[in-house]
Amino acid sequence: MSGREENQQLPGTGLIAILGAGSLGRLWAGYLSAGKVAFVPRHGSADVSGADSLSYRLQRFDGSAASVSIPWLTSSSEQPSVLLVTTKAGDTLGALESRLPELPCDTPIVLFQNGMGSQQAVAERWPRRPILAASTTEGANRPQQGQTVHAGRGETRVGALTDRARPFVKPVVQALAASGLKVHAEPDIRQRLWDKLIVNAGINAFTAILNCRNGDILNSRFYLERIDDLCAEIAAVLEAEGGRPLTPAMIRERIETVAQSTANNTSSMLSDRQKGRTTEIDFINGYVARRGQAHGIEVPVNQMLTERVQQLSADPEAGRPGNQNKPGAS
Ligand SMILES: NC(=O)c1ccc[n+]([C@@H]2O[C@H](COP(=O)([O-])OP(=O)(O)OC[C@H]3O[C@@H](n4cnc5c(N)ncnc54)[C@H](OP(=O)(O)O)[C@@H]3O)[C@@H](O)[C@H]2O)c1
């Protein structure tokens, strides 16, 4: 191991700051709350007005529930030892642009976004900061105001995106593991992000377009007529990107294994669509399409899925299969 990769202690006194007080941020804060955790308020927002903490009920995976109260980070708070970023992919660069100037250059930043593209944008914007990415299969949602549910138990892999981040991987893993959640160091986080992206690219857009649960896509003509071409596009882009090669058949098997094992789940993309929120399509099939175009690879299925989900966000009736008369639905 080179000198640069030797473990480095986290700066500060152990405070974990979380930017993005949504489902995943509240999950981590709730499990870490025995230690020192604070939410970073949205820049210039009134997040902290009237309350110096955010309180909610956390329903743990074992069925127990606890009241959690997490302080907001203020200008008089101590400097955090690590910043977890749990905003949606499309909000991440903007959120960090407004908050990073206040953070010392040696504070590790851990990006939790699904898909790909947002992590690369952050690492390219701040190449000399310790930027890490986490790929997690933990699942959290907020069925009602004031309640966060740990809906799926999984594990979290953490790895370095920038060279400066390498010495921080182990101490960050240790700090996160204090939550009791399963956390591991990941030597090849890009491959891990691709592994998750592949599955999301084969499930999420179909569920959003078909308005169905994960398992239901497997019986849909819309899915069955496109999945092999989609997998061939993903395999070609993955290879061109230098990822661990997978055949289209292996990709399809991975997608369908997860669709079956999560058959009754509502994907985050369908959930966003149902709530009228911006989806992460640009960082899933949209990312595959952009990387394919950059390599001169034809990616019509990824492009079509991206456009249809984008249309659904703009007009909930557009882009549905069978609604071919709608502009842009073809
Ligand atoms: N939830 C999960 O189980 C899970 C699992 C794996 C990965 N992920 C990934 O984790 C990321 C977050 O997911 P999520 O489900 O937690 O989403 P979420 O519930 O929508 O949470 C995102 C939070 O970020 C806040 N935010 C947006 N812009 C901000 C800014 N500029 N400054 C500060 N806060 C800002 C949002 O505030 P507003 O609500 O006010 O907009 C919201 O509270 C996504 O990329 C997702 O794919 C989630």
Short mmCIF file of C-alpha atoms and ligand atoms in Angstrom, two decimals:
data_model
loop_
_atom_site.label_atom_id
_atom_site.label_comp_id
_atom_site.label_asym_id
_atom_site.label_seq_id
_atom_site.Cartn_x
_atom_site.Cartn_y
_atom_site.Cartn_z
CA MET A 1 0.00 0.00 0.00
CA SER A 2 1.43 3.41 -0.93
CA GLY A 3 1.86 6.17 1.63
CA ARG A 4 -1.14 8.02 0.20
CA GLU A 5 -3.36 5.01 0.86
CA GLU A 6 -2.45 4.61 4.52
CA ASN A 7 -5.48 5.09 6.73
CA GLN A 8 -5.99 8.63 7.88
CA GLN A 9 -7.98 9.62 10.93
CA LEU A 10 -11.16 11.54 10.31
CA PRO A 11 -10.73 15.25 11.05
CA GLY A 12 -12.67 16.85 13.91
CA THR A 13 -14.31 15.21 16.90
CA GLY A 14 -16.54 12.67 15.20
CA LEU A 15 -19.62 14.70 14.21
CA ILE A 16 -21.37 13.16 11.18
CA ALA A 17 -23.20 15.78 9.10
CA ILE A 18 -25.95 14.77 6.66
CA LEU A 19 -26.99 16.91 3.69
CA GLY A 20 -30.44 15.82 2.50
CA ALA A 21 -32.91 15.20 5.34
CA GLY A 22 -35.08 12.83 3.29
CA SER A 23 -35.78 9.11 3.64
CA LEU A 24 -32.21 7.84 3.40
CA GLY A 25 -30.73 10.74 5.39
CA ARG A 26 -33.23 10.17 8.20
CA LEU A 27 -32.51 6.43 8.17
CA TRP A 28 -28.78 6.99 8.70
CA ALA A 29 -29.34 9.76 11.22
CA GLY A 30 -31.74 7.55 13.17
CA TYR A 31 -29.36 4.62 13.36
CA LEU A 32 -26.36 6.85 14.10
CA SER A 33 -28.21 9.02 16.60
CA ALA A 34 -26.49 7.47 19.60
CA GLY A 35 -23.38 9.21 18.29
CA LYS A 36 -23.03 12.75 17.07
CA VAL A 37 -25.15 13.54 14.00
CA ALA A 38 -26.51 16.78 12.55
CA PHE A 39 -28.49 17.66 9.44
CA VAL A 40 -27.09 20.37 7.18
CA PRO A 41 -29.88 22.82 6.35
CA ARG A 42 -30.60 23.75 2.75
CA HIS A 43 -28.53 26.83 1.89
CA GLY A 44 -30.45 30.01 2.62
CA SER A 45 -33.56 28.07 3.65
CA ALA A 46 -35.73 28.39 6.68
CA ASP A 47 -35.01 24.77 7.64
CA VAL A 48 -33.78 25.79 11.04
CA SER A 49 -36.22 28.58 11.78
CA GLY A 50 -38.45 27.79 14.71
CA ALA A 51 -36.67 24.54 15.51
CA ASP A 52 -33.09 23.66 16.25
CA SER A 53 -33.68 20.00 15.51
CA LEU A 54 -35.66 17.71 13.23
CA SER A 55 -37.83 15.18 15.06
CA TYR A 56 -39.46 12.07 13.63
CA ARG A 57 -40.35 8.46 14.42
CA LEU A 58 -38.05 5.83 12.99
CA GLN A 59 -39.54 2.41 12.50
CA ARG A 60 -36.58 0.06 12.55
CA PHE A 61 -36.38 -3.05 10.44
CA ASP A 62 -36.86 -5.27 13.51
CA GLY A 63 -40.27 -3.66 14.02
CA SER A 64 -39.27 -1.47 16.98
CA ALA A 65 -39.92 2.25 16.76
CA ALA A 66 -38.01 5.14 18.30
CA SER A 67 -38.41 8.88 18.52
CA VAL A 68 -35.43 10.60 16.95
CA SER A 69 -34.38 14.22 17.25
CA ILE A 70 -31.45 15.38 15.13
CA PRO A 71 -30.03 18.91 15.49
CA TRP A 72 -29.54 21.19 12.51
CA LEU A 73 -25.94 22.19 11.91
CA THR A 74 -25.47 25.89 12.63
CA SER A 75 -22.57 28.28 12.11
CA SER A 76 -21.63 27.76 15.78
CA SER A 77 -21.64 23.93 15.51
CA GLU A 78 -18.33 22.11 15.53
CA GLN A 79 -16.86 21.17 12.14
CA PRO A 80 -18.13 17.78 10.96
CA SER A 81 -15.72 14.87 10.61
CA VAL A 82 -17.55 13.55 7.57
CA LEU A 83 -20.40 14.74 5.34
CA LEU A 84 -22.97 12.22 4.07
CA VAL A 85 -24.86 13.50 1.02
CA THR A 86 -28.34 11.99 0.70
CA THR A 87 -29.96 14.36 -1.77
CA LYS A 88 -31.43 13.01 -5.03
CA ALA A 89 -28.92 12.69 -7.86
CA GLY A 90 -30.24 15.75 -9.72
CA ASP A 91 -29.96 17.98 -6.63
CA THR A 92 -26.51 16.89 -5.49
CA LEU A 93 -24.14 19.15 -7.41
CA GLY A 94 -26.24 22.24 -6.66
CA ALA A 95 -26.59 21.34 -2.97
CA LEU A 96 -22.81 20.89 -2.63
CA GLU A 97 -22.02 24.05 -4.64
CA SER A 98 -23.81 26.06 -1.99
CA ARG A 99 -22.52 24.20 1.08
CA LEU A 100 -18.99 23.04 0.32
CA PRO A 101 -17.30 26.44 0.53
CA GLU A 102 -18.00 26.33 4.30
CA LEU A 103 -16.41 22.91 4.72
CA PRO A 104 -12.65 22.36 5.27
CA CYS A 105 -10.90 20.78 2.27
CA ASP A 106 -9.97 17.63 4.20
CA THR A 107 -13.52 16.68 5.22
CA PRO A 108 -14.51 13.42 3.50
CA ILE A 109 -17.74 13.63 1.50
CA VAL A 110 -19.75 10.44 0.95
CA LEU A 111 -22.23 10.42 -1.96
CA PHE A 112 -25.22 8.08 -1.56
CA GLN A 113 -27.00 8.73 -4.85
CA ASN A 114 -28.41 5.94 -7.00
CA GLY A 115 -27.45 5.67 -10.64
CA MET A 116 -24.34 7.26 -12.09
CA GLY A 117 -23.29 10.63 -13.40
CA SER A 118 -23.93 12.75 -10.33
CA GLN A 119 -20.98 11.19 -8.49
CA GLN A 120 -18.65 11.79 -11.44
CA ALA A 121 -19.83 15.39 -11.70
CA VAL A 122 -18.97 16.02 -8.03
CA ALA A 123 -15.56 14.26 -8.27
CA GLU A 124 -14.70 16.27 -11.41
CA ARG A 125 -15.84 19.53 -9.81
CA TRP A 126 -13.72 18.99 -6.63
CA PRO A 127 -10.92 16.59 -7.70
CA ARG A 128 -8.68 17.51 -4.75
CA ARG A 129 -11.29 16.88 -2.07
CA PRO A 130 -11.77 13.43 -0.49
CA ILE A 131 -14.91 12.33 -2.37
CA LEU A 132 -16.30 8.85 -1.69
CA ALA A 133 -19.36 7.05 -3.04
CA ALA A 134 -21.63 4.63 -1.23
CA SER A 135 -23.81 2.03 -2.89
CA THR A 136 -26.51 0.88 -0.53
CA THR A 137 -29.24 -1.72 -0.67
CA GLU A 138 -30.86 -0.41 2.53
CA GLY A 139 -34.39 0.78 1.85
CA ALA A 140 -36.18 3.66 3.56
CA ASN A 141 -39.39 5.53 2.91
CA ARG A 142 -41.64 8.08 4.54
CA PRO A 143 -45.25 6.84 4.35
CA GLN A 144 -46.49 9.85 6.30
CA GLN A 145 -45.19 13.08 7.71
CA GLY A 146 -42.99 12.57 10.74
CA GLN A 147 -42.45 8.86 10.08
CA THR A 148 -39.47 7.13 8.47
CA VAL A 149 -39.60 3.40 7.84
CA HIS A 150 -36.58 1.15 7.40
CA ALA A 151 -38.35 -0.94 4.79
CA GLY A 152 -35.54 -3.09 3.48
CA ARG A 153 -32.44 -4.40 5.20
CA GLY A 154 -29.35 -4.49 3.02
CA GLU A 155 -25.73 -3.46 3.11
CA THR A 156 -23.65 -0.46 2.15
CA ARG A 157 -20.39 -0.46 0.22
CA VAL A 158 -18.14 2.57 0.45
CA GLY A 159 -15.22 3.38 -1.86
CA ALA A 160 -13.02 6.23 -3.02
CA LEU A 161 -13.84 8.32 -6.08
CA THR A 162 -10.90 10.72 -5.85
CA ASP A 163 -7.30 9.86 -4.90
CA ARG A 164 -7.55 12.05 -1.80
CA ALA A 165 -10.39 9.84 -0.55
CA ARG A 166 -8.44 6.57 -0.43
CA PRO A 167 -7.01 6.98 3.10
CA PHE A 168 -10.48 7.83 4.41
CA VAL A 169 -12.32 4.70 3.23
CA LYS A 170 -11.65 2.60 6.34
CA PRO A 171 -12.29 5.34 8.92
CA VAL A 172 -15.51 6.32 7.13
CA VAL A 173 -16.65 2.68 7.06
CA GLN A 174 -15.91 2.44 10.80
CA ALA A 175 -17.84 5.64 11.54
CA LEU A 176 -20.87 4.43 9.55
CA ALA A 177 -20.71 0.92 11.00
CA ALA A 178 -21.32 2.45 14.45
CA SER A 179 -24.94 2.65 13.26
CA GLY A 180 -25.23 -1.13 13.47
CA LEU A 181 -26.03 -1.26 9.74
CA LYS A 182 -23.81 -3.45 7.57
CA VAL A 183 -21.05 -1.34 5.97
CA HIS A 184 -18.03 -2.55 3.99
CA ALA A 185 -15.05 -0.99 2.23
CA GLU A 186 -15.32 -1.37 -1.55
CA PRO A 187 -12.07 -1.32 -3.57
CA ASP A 188 -13.91 -0.82 -6.90
CA ILE A 189 -16.88 1.43 -6.16
CA ARG A 190 -17.41 2.31 -9.84
CA GLN A 191 -18.06 -1.35 -10.66
CA ARG A 192 -20.40 -1.58 -7.66
CA LEU A 193 -22.33 1.48 -8.88
CA TRP A 194 -22.55 -0.09 -12.35
CA ASP A 195 -23.83 -3.36 -10.84
CA LYS A 196 -26.70 -1.51 -9.20
CA LEU A 197 -27.29 0.73 -12.22
CA ILE A 198 -27.72 -2.32 -14.48
CA VAL A 199 -30.55 -3.65 -12.33
CA ASN A 200 -32.18 -0.25 -11.91
CA ALA A 201 -31.96 0.38 -15.67
CA GLY A 202 -33.87 -2.85 -16.33
CA ILE A 203 -36.61 -2.35 -13.74
CA ASN A 204 -37.28 1.24 -12.71
CA ALA A 205 -38.27 2.87 -16.01
CA PHE A 206 -40.55 -0.04 -16.93
CA THR A 207 -42.38 0.19 -13.58
CA ALA A 208 -42.77 3.96 -13.95
CA ILE A 209 -44.11 3.68 -17.51
CA LEU A 210 -46.34 0.68 -16.81
CA ASN A 211 -47.42 2.02 -13.40
CA CYS A 212 -46.83 -1.37 -11.82
CA ARG A 213 -44.84 -3.11 -9.10
CA ASN A 214 -41.43 -4.59 -9.85
CA GLY A 215 -42.57 -8.17 -10.46
CA ASP A 216 -45.37 -7.18 -12.83
CA ILE A 217 -43.00 -5.97 -15.55
CA LEU A 218 -41.99 -9.59 -16.20
CA ASN A 219 -45.40 -10.42 -17.70
CA SER A 220 -45.70 -7.23 -19.73
CA ARG A 221 -45.36 -7.25 -23.53
CA PHE A 222 -43.84 -3.78 -23.37
CA TYR A 223 -41.01 -5.18 -21.22
CA LEU A 224 -40.65 -8.55 -22.99
CA GLU A 225 -40.35 -6.92 -26.43
CA ARG A 226 -37.52 -4.62 -25.34
CA ILE A 227 -35.51 -6.29 -22.59
CA ASP A 228 -33.07 -8.18 -24.82
CA ASP A 229 -32.21 -5.06 -26.84
CA LEU A 230 -31.87 -3.08 -23.62
CA CYS A 231 -29.48 -5.67 -22.16
CA ALA A 232 -27.42 -5.69 -25.38
CA GLU A 233 -27.08 -1.89 -25.19
CA ILE A 234 -26.05 -2.01 -21.52
CA ALA A 235 -23.49 -4.79 -22.19
CA ALA A 236 -21.90 -2.78 -25.03
CA VAL A 237 -21.72 0.45 -23.00
CA LEU A 238 -20.37 -1.35 -19.92
CA GLU A 239 -17.59 -2.90 -21.99
CA ALA A 240 -16.73 0.41 -23.67
CA GLU A 241 -16.54 2.03 -20.22
CA GLY A 242 -13.98 -0.56 -19.11
CA GLY A 243 -16.32 -2.28 -16.64
CA ARG A 244 -16.27 -5.99 -15.87
CA PRO A 245 -17.80 -7.47 -19.04
CA LEU A 246 -21.22 -9.13 -18.81
CA THR A 247 -23.19 -10.81 -21.59
CA PRO A 248 -26.70 -9.52 -22.36
CA ALA A 249 -28.07 -12.84 -21.01
CA MET A 250 -26.24 -12.35 -17.69
CA ILE A 251 -27.60 -8.81 -17.44
CA ARG A 252 -31.16 -10.00 -18.10
CA GLU A 253 -30.78 -12.71 -15.48
CA ARG A 254 -29.63 -10.17 -12.88
CA ILE A 255 -32.54 -7.87 -13.68
CA GLU A 256 -35.13 -10.63 -13.51
CA THR A 257 -33.72 -12.17 -10.31
CA VAL A 258 -34.14 -8.80 -8.57
CA ALA A 259 -37.55 -8.12 -10.17
CA GLN A 260 -38.73 -11.49 -8.80
CA SER A 261 -37.20 -11.11 -5.34
CA THR A 262 -38.70 -7.59 -5.01
CA ALA A 263 -41.91 -8.45 -6.90
CA ASN A 264 -44.23 -6.59 -4.52
CA ASN A 265 -42.04 -3.47 -4.19
CA THR A 266 -42.83 -0.09 -5.68
CA SER A 267 -39.65 1.22 -7.31
CA SER A 268 -38.36 4.64 -6.28
CA MET A 269 -38.98 5.84 -9.84
CA LEU A 270 -42.63 4.82 -9.79
CA SER A 271 -42.97 6.31 -6.32
CA ASP A 272 -41.46 9.61 -7.53
CA ARG A 273 -43.77 9.57 -10.55
CA GLN A 274 -46.84 8.92 -8.39
CA LYS A 275 -45.88 11.84 -6.14
CA GLY A 276 -45.21 14.15 -9.10
CA ARG A 277 -41.50 14.39 -8.16
CA THR A 278 -38.57 14.56 -10.54
CA THR A 279 -37.28 11.04 -11.16
CA GLU A 280 -33.63 9.93 -11.36
CA ILE A 281 -34.06 8.64 -14.94
CA ASP A 282 -31.28 10.96 -16.22
CA PHE A 283 -28.83 9.12 -13.93
CA ILE A 284 -30.02 5.60 -14.81
CA ASN A 285 -31.11 4.89 -18.41
CA GLY A 286 -30.19 8.48 -19.29
CA TYR A 287 -26.62 7.84 -18.10
CA VAL A 288 -26.33 4.64 -20.15
CA ALA A 289 -27.65 6.56 -23.18
CA ARG A 290 -25.18 9.43 -22.71
CA ARG A 291 -22.20 7.12 -22.25
CA GLY A 292 -23.32 5.04 -25.26
CA GLN A 293 -23.53 8.15 -27.43
CA ALA A 294 -20.07 9.21 -26.23
CA HIS A 295 -18.68 5.86 -27.44
CA GLY A 296 -20.65 5.86 -30.72
CA ILE A 297 -22.86 2.96 -29.51
CA GLU A 298 -26.51 2.93 -30.57
CA VAL A 299 -28.76 3.11 -27.48
CA PRO A 300 -32.33 3.51 -28.79
CA VAL A 301 -34.05 1.57 -25.97
CA ASN A 302 -32.28 3.48 -23.17
CA GLN A 303 -33.03 6.72 -25.01
CA MET A 304 -36.70 5.81 -25.50
CA LEU A 305 -37.15 4.81 -21.81
CA THR A 306 -35.46 8.03 -20.69
CA GLU A 307 -37.66 10.18 -22.88
CA ARG A 308 -40.87 8.42 -21.88
CA VAL A 309 -40.17 8.80 -18.17
CA GLN A 310 -39.21 12.46 -18.71
CA GLN A 311 -42.53 12.96 -20.53
CA LEU A 312 -44.41 11.27 -17.68
CA SER A 313 -42.94 13.77 -15.22
CA ALA A 314 -44.09 16.63 -17.44
CA ASP A 315 -47.47 15.09 -18.31
CA PRO A 316 -48.60 12.05 -16.27
CA GLU A 317 -50.70 10.69 -19.17
CA ALA A 318 -47.99 10.95 -21.83
CA GLY A 319 -45.63 8.13 -22.72
CA ARG A 320 -47.80 5.27 -21.47
CA PRO A 321 -47.73 2.21 -23.71
CA GLY A 322 -50.94 2.14 -25.73
CA ASN A 323 -51.22 5.91 -25.57
CA GLN A 324 -49.57 6.34 -28.95
CA ASN A 325 -51.59 9.38 -29.98
CA LYS A 326 -49.95 11.54 -27.36
CA PRO A 327 -47.18 13.75 -28.72
CA GLY A 328 -43.79 12.16 -28.22
CA ALA A 329 -45.23 8.84 -27.09
CA SER A 330 -43.75 6.80 -29.92
N1 LIG B 1 -34.56 5.86 0.11
C1 LIG B 1 -33.86 4.77 -0.12
O1 LIG B 1 -34.21 3.69 0.35
C2 LIG B 1 -32.60 4.82 -0.96
C3 LIG B 1 -31.84 3.64 -1.08
C4 LIG B 1 -30.67 3.67 -1.86
C5 LIG B 1 -30.30 4.84 -2.48
N2 LIG B 1 -31.08 5.95 -2.35
C6 LIG B 1 -30.64 7.14 -3.05
O2 LIG B 1 -30.41 8.17 -2.09
C7 LIG B 1 -30.76 9.45 -2.63
C8 LIG B 1 -31.79 10.09 -1.70
O3 LIG B 1 -32.96 9.30 -1.73
P1 LIG B 1 -34.19 9.55 -0.74
O4 LIG B 1 -35.14 8.45 -0.96
O5 LIG B 1 -33.71 9.82 0.64
O6 LIG B 1 -34.79 10.90 -1.36
P2 LIG B 1 -35.66 12.01 -0.62
O7 LIG B 1 -36.51 11.36 0.41
O8 LIG B 1 -36.31 12.80 -1.70
O9 LIG B 1 -34.57 12.90 0.13
C9 LIG B 1 -33.78 13.85 -0.49
C10 LIG B 1 -33.69 15.02 0.45
O10 LIG B 1 -32.76 15.97 -0.05
C11 LIG B 1 -33.30 17.26 0.23
N3 LIG B 1 -32.67 18.27 -0.62
C12 LIG B 1 -32.87 18.51 -1.94
N4 LIG B 1 -32.09 19.54 -2.35
C13 LIG B 1 -31.39 19.96 -1.25
C14 LIG B 1 -30.44 20.98 -1.03
N5 LIG B 1 -30.06 21.80 -2.02
N6 LIG B 1 -29.92 21.13 0.21
C15 LIG B 1 -30.31 20.31 1.22
N7 LIG B 1 -31.23 19.31 1.07
C16 LIG B 1 -31.75 19.15 -0.16
C17 LIG B 1 -34.76 17.09 -0.03
O11 LIG B 1 -35.52 18.12 0.53
P3 LIG B 1 -37.03 18.39 -0.01
O12 LIG B 1 -37.83 17.17 0.37
O13 LIG B 1 -37.39 19.60 0.72
O14 LIG B 1 -36.92 18.55 -1.49
C18 LIG B 1 -35.03 15.74 0.64
O15 LIG B 1 -35.28 15.90 2.01
C19 LIG B 1 -31.29 9.17 -4.04
O16 LIG B 1 -30.27 9.30 -4.98
C20 LIG B 1 -31.72 7.71 -3.97
O17 LIG B 1 -31.71 7.08 -5.23
C21 LIG B 1 -32.22 5.97 -1.60
#
